[in-house]
Amino acid sequence: FFFQAEDGIRDFCLSRGLGDVYKRQGINAEYMGNKEKEMVRLKNRYLLIEIESEEAIFEGITFAPGELVNSVKESIGHNYGDIGLAKVLPSLALKYYDDVSRMAILRVARDHIDIVWTAIVLTTQIKQKPVRVRVIFCSGTIKKVEIQARDLLFHWVNKILKMPSLDEAFIERIKKHTEASLETLSSLEF
């Protein structure tokens, strides 16, 4: 016959009493407590990058966000092989991309920042067009990268607006685009 304890756990009759049931609960509680302590939040790094391409600018070519990420993945695969790619892919994400100023923010796990940074610098083509990709800033928070991206965007817009013989329609397009980009940067989340 079985003995029913208060908490609903059934023990065989040869039990030494309720103490065994409660001792086992204590072990389970300690086990669960250790599991909760082992859980850690993921630590990421955010990279602000800029794509420079003389040929693409003069021909009016824009790059889609997916093309940038695919180029970085190809560079990782080429330089670090499948193992490097497998390490990086779960954490690699494009958080922001502006095809006019050619700025982007990439997120990657802190442990793999060196792999991604090297792959970005070694990226030489996007959409079969020669490019130079630079890492401008790196931070552990997206907020700090957002501030740097705003500063870079303002610098870029001022540089464009100082150019001689600009059409009024072009200036208005740049201003509207800048406002939209700033709004997008403000809404970035982890």
XYZ file of C-alpha atoms in Angstrom:
190
model
C 0.000 0.000 0.000
C 1.087 3.607 -0.592
C 1.349 6.498 1.783
C 0.085 9.843 0.445
C 2.084 12.850 1.672
C 0.606 16.326 2.028
C 2.144 17.572 -1.188
C 0.715 14.767 -3.311
C 3.951 12.759 -3.754
C 3.318 9.059 -3.203
C 5.838 6.968 -1.338
C 5.986 3.247 -0.841
C 4.871 2.120 2.597
C 8.404 1.315 3.755
C 9.194 5.022 3.850
C 10.750 6.321 7.032
C 8.127 9.066 7.181
C 7.342 12.464 5.772
C 10.899 13.698 6.266
C 12.136 11.801 3.203
C 9.572 13.492 0.992
C 10.503 16.935 2.220
C 14.241 16.216 1.982
C 13.799 15.314 -1.667
C 11.952 18.570 -2.268
C 14.887 20.452 -0.758
C 17.276 18.753 -3.176
C 15.043 19.644 -6.115
C 14.816 23.254 -4.941
C 18.624 23.472 -4.668
C 18.972 21.928 -8.115
C 16.550 24.417 -9.644
C 18.287 27.311 -7.886
C 21.621 26.369 -9.461
C 20.017 26.154 -12.891
C 18.679 29.690 -12.565
C 22.089 30.965 -11.528
C 23.655 29.385 -14.617
C 21.447 31.379 -16.989
C 23.299 34.363 -18.434
C 22.201 37.071 -20.815
C 23.830 37.111 -24.224
C 26.521 39.736 -24.676
C 26.567 41.401 -28.062
C 28.628 43.999 -29.852
C 27.254 46.479 -32.340
C 29.375 47.608 -35.287
C 28.762 50.826 -37.188
C 30.070 50.304 -40.699
C 30.349 52.444 -43.796
C 30.457 51.220 -47.381
C 32.585 53.252 -49.775
C 32.213 52.673 -53.486
C 33.222 55.279 -56.062
C 31.817 53.254 -58.942
C 28.442 52.633 -57.280
C 28.020 56.321 -56.375
C 28.629 57.585 -59.892
C 26.428 54.929 -61.479
C 23.636 55.426 -58.907
C 23.800 51.826 -57.723
C 22.338 51.037 -54.326
C 22.894 47.921 -52.284
C 20.059 46.045 -50.644
C 20.509 45.168 -46.950
C 20.559 41.449 -47.754
C 23.392 41.949 -50.237
C 25.564 43.531 -47.551
C 24.925 40.704 -45.085
C 25.490 38.075 -47.771
C 28.819 39.677 -48.698
C 29.925 39.601 -45.054
C 28.831 35.947 -44.782
C 30.767 35.088 -47.945
C 33.836 36.793 -46.532
C 33.517 34.857 -43.268
C 33.102 31.600 -45.180
C 36.053 32.364 -47.431
C 38.412 33.416 -44.613
C 37.256 31.218 -41.710
C 35.512 28.318 -43.440
C 32.301 26.593 -42.455
C 33.217 26.405 -38.771
C 33.728 30.165 -38.539
C 30.459 30.713 -40.369
C 28.621 28.321 -38.057
C 29.953 30.171 -35.004
C 28.891 33.596 -36.216
C 25.577 33.025 -38.012
C 23.314 32.601 -34.954
C 24.218 36.030 -33.633
C 24.823 38.004 -36.847
C 22.014 40.469 -37.536
C 21.638 43.677 -39.500
C 19.966 46.237 -37.227
C 20.069 49.290 -39.506
C 20.944 50.067 -43.106
C 20.786 53.316 -45.057
C 21.384 52.894 -48.769
C 21.943 56.610 -49.413
C 24.625 57.327 -46.811
C 25.685 53.654 -46.970
C 25.843 53.183 -43.220
C 24.859 50.005 -41.433
C 24.741 48.640 -37.905
C 25.511 44.952 -37.419
C 24.985 42.966 -34.219
C 27.233 40.032 -33.372
C 28.030 37.992 -30.265
C 30.909 39.426 -28.241
C 32.846 36.159 -28.556
C 32.911 36.399 -32.358
C 33.541 40.107 -32.881
C 37.061 39.524 -34.218
C 35.821 37.156 -36.910
C 33.127 39.544 -38.129
C 35.324 42.649 -37.933
C 38.017 40.958 -40.017
C 35.457 39.675 -42.523
C 33.981 43.165 -42.901
C 37.364 44.698 -43.592
C 38.185 41.923 -46.075
C 34.911 42.382 -47.978
C 35.906 43.747 -51.372
C 32.740 43.308 -53.454
C 29.029 43.741 -53.100
C 26.908 42.841 -56.102
C 30.083 42.441 -58.210
C 30.983 46.084 -57.577
C 34.274 46.934 -55.867
C 33.744 48.396 -52.407
C 35.693 49.260 -49.311
C 33.896 48.557 -46.062
C 35.141 50.247 -42.892
C 34.230 49.691 -39.277
C 33.743 53.158 -37.827
C 32.667 52.347 -34.286
C 32.069 49.364 -32.016
C 30.154 49.275 -28.741
C 28.396 46.936 -26.349
C 25.198 49.007 -26.491
C 23.155 49.961 -29.500
C 22.498 53.397 -27.994
C 26.161 54.437 -28.249
C 26.342 53.213 -31.828
C 23.140 55.125 -32.601
C 24.748 58.351 -31.311
C 27.808 57.797 -33.507
C 25.586 57.013 -36.503
C 23.665 60.274 -35.989
C 26.917 62.252 -35.864
C 28.178 60.551 -39.008
C 24.853 61.170 -40.784
C 24.941 64.883 -39.909
C 28.536 65.108 -41.136
C 27.594 63.340 -44.364
C 24.573 65.597 -44.995
C 26.580 68.770 -44.335
C 29.261 67.571 -46.724
C 26.656 66.914 -49.448
C 24.854 70.232 -48.933
C 28.120 72.197 -49.272
C 28.645 70.860 -52.774
C 28.192 73.547 -55.479
C 25.363 73.571 -58.005
C 22.851 71.374 -56.199
C 19.291 71.205 -57.422
C 16.587 72.357 -54.923
C 14.661 69.122 -55.440
C 17.790 67.134 -54.602
C 18.352 69.147 -51.412
C 14.742 68.526 -50.334
C 15.132 64.776 -51.007
C 18.294 64.697 -48.887
C 16.573 66.545 -46.020
C 13.551 64.215 -46.080
C 15.794 61.194 -46.250
C 17.842 62.463 -43.297
C 14.683 62.940 -41.198
C 13.533 59.400 -42.054
C 16.963 57.980 -41.217
C 17.067 59.760 -37.863
C 13.605 58.432 -37.029
C 14.688 54.897 -37.933
C 17.831 55.238 -35.791
C 15.735 56.435 -32.841
C 13.507 53.377 -33.037
C 16.338 50.817 -32.931
C 15.947 48.066 -30.366
C 18.087 45.190 -29.240
